[in-house]
PDB file of C-alpha atoms in Angstrom:
ATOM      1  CA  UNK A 762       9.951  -0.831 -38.646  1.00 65.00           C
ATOM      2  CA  UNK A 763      11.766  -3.771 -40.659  1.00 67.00           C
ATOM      3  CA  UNK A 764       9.728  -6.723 -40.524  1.00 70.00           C
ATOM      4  CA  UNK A 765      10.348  -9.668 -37.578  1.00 71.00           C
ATOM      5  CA  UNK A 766      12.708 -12.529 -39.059  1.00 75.00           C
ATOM      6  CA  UNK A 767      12.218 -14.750 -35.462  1.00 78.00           C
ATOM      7  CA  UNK A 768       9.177 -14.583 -33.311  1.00 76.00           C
ATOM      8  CA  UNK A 769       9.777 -12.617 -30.067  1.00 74.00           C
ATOM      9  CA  UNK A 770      10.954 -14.742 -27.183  1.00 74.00           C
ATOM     10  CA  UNK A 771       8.657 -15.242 -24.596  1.00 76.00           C
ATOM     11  CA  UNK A 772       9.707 -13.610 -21.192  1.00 77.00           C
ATOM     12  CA  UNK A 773       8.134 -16.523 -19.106  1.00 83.00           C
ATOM     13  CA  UNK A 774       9.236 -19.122 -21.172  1.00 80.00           C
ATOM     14  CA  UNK A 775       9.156 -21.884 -18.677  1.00 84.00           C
ATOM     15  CA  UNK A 776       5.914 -20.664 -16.949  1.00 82.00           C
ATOM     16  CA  UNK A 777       2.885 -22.900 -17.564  1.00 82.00           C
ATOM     17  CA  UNK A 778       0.217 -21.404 -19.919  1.00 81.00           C
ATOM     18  CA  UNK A 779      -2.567 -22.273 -18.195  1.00 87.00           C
ATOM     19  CA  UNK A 780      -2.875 -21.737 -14.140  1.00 87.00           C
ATOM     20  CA  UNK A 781      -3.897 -24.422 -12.114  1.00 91.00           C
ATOM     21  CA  UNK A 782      -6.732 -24.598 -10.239  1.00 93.00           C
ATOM     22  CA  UNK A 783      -5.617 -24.711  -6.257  1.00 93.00           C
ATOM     23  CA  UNK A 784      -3.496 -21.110  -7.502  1.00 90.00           C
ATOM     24  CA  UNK A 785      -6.791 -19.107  -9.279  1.00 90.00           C
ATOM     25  CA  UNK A 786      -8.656 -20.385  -5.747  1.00 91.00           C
ATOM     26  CA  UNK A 787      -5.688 -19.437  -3.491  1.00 89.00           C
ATOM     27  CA  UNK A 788      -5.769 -15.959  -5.689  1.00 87.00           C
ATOM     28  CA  UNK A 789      -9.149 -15.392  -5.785  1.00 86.00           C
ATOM     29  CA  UNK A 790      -9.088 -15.495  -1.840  1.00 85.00           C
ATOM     30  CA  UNK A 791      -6.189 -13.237  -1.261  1.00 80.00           C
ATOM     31  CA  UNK A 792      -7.751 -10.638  -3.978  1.00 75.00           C
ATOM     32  CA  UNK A 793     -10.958 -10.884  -1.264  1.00 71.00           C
ATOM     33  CA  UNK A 794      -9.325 -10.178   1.410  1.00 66.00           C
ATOM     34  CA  UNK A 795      -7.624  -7.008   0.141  1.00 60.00           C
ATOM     35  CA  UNK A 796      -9.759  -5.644  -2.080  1.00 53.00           C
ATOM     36  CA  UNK A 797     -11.572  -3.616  -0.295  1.00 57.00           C
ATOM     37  CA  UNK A 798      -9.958  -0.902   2.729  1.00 58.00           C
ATOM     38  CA  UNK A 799     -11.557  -2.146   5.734  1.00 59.00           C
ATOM     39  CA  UNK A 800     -14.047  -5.391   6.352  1.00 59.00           C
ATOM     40  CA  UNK A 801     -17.583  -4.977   4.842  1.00 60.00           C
ATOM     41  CA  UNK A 802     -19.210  -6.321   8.725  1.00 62.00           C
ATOM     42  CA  UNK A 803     -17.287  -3.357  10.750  1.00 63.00           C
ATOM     43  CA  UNK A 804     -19.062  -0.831   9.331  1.00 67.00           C
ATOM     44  CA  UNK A 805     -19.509   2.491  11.521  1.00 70.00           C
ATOM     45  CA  UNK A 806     -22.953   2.968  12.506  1.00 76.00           C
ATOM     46  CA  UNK A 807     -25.871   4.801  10.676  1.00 85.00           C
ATOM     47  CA  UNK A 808     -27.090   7.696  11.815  1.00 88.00           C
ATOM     48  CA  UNK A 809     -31.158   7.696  12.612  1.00 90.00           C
ATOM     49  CA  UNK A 810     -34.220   9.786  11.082  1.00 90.00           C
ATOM     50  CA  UNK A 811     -34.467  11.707  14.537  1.00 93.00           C
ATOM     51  CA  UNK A 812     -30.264  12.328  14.576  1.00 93.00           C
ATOM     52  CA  UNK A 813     -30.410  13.778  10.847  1.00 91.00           C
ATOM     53  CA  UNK A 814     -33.606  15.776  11.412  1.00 93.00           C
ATOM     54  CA  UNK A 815     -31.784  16.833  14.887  1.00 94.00           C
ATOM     55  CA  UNK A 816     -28.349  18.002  12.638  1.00 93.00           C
ATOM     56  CA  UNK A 817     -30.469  19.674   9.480  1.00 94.00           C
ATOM     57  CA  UNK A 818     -31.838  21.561  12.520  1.00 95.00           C
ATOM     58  CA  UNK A 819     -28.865  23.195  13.425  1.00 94.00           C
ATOM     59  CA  UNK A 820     -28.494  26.808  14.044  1.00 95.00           C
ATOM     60  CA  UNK A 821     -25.162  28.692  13.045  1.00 94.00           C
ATOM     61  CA  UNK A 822     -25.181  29.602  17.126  1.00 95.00           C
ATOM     62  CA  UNK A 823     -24.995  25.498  18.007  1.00 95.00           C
ATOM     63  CA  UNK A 824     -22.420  24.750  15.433  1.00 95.00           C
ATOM     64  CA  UNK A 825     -19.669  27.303  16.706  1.00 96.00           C
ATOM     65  CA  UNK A 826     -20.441  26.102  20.019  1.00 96.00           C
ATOM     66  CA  UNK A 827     -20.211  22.451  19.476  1.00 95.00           C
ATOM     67  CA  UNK A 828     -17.170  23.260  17.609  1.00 96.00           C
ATOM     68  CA  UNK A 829     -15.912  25.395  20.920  1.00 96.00           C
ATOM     69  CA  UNK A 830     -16.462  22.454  22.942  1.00 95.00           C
ATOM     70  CA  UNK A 831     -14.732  20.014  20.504  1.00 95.00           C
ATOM     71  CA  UNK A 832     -10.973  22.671  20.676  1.00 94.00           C
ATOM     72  CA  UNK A 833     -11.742  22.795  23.982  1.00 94.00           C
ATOM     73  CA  UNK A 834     -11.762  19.116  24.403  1.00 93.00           C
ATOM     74  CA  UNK A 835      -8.543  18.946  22.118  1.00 92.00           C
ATOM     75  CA  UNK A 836      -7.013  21.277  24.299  1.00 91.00           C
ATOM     76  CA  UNK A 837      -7.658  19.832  27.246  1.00 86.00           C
ATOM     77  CA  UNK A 838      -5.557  16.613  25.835  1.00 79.00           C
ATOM     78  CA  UNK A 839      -8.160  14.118  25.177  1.00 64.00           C
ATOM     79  CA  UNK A 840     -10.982  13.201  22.631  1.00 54.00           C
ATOM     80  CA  UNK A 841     -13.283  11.600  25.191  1.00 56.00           C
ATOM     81  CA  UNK A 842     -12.477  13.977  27.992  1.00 51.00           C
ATOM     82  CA  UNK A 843     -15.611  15.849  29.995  1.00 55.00           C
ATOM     83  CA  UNK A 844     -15.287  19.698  29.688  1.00 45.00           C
TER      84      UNK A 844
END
């Protein structure tokens, strides 16, 4: 490449170097707000010891048939409907 006879011209050449103060806080605070997908507080629940112990449990035989009674449920036209 031939060497550079001018310096390159700055693309923001009216833009202050340095940010101010009030726009890195005002930045900072949208950056918080979207940086992560969903709020930290609204966090679905955990499951307990007893639940987990109660799902490792699991037999092939209950799986299929919670899983029947989840299509069924689909089928039937709601998530929270009673079979």
């Amino acid at each position: 490449a031939p060497p550079l006879l001018l310096e390159p011209p700055a693309a923001f050449a009216l833009m202050p170097r340095e940010e101010w103060e009030w726009v890195r806080a005002a930045r900072r605070t949208g950056k918080k707000k979207t940086m992560w997908g969903r709020p930290a507080g609204r966090r679905s629940p955990r499951r307990s010891a007893e639940e987990r112990v109660a799902i490792a449990a699991r037999t092939p035989e209950d799986i299929e048939r919670i899983r029947a009674e989840r299509a069924a449920r689909k089928s039937a036209g709601g998530a929270g409907a009673e079979v």
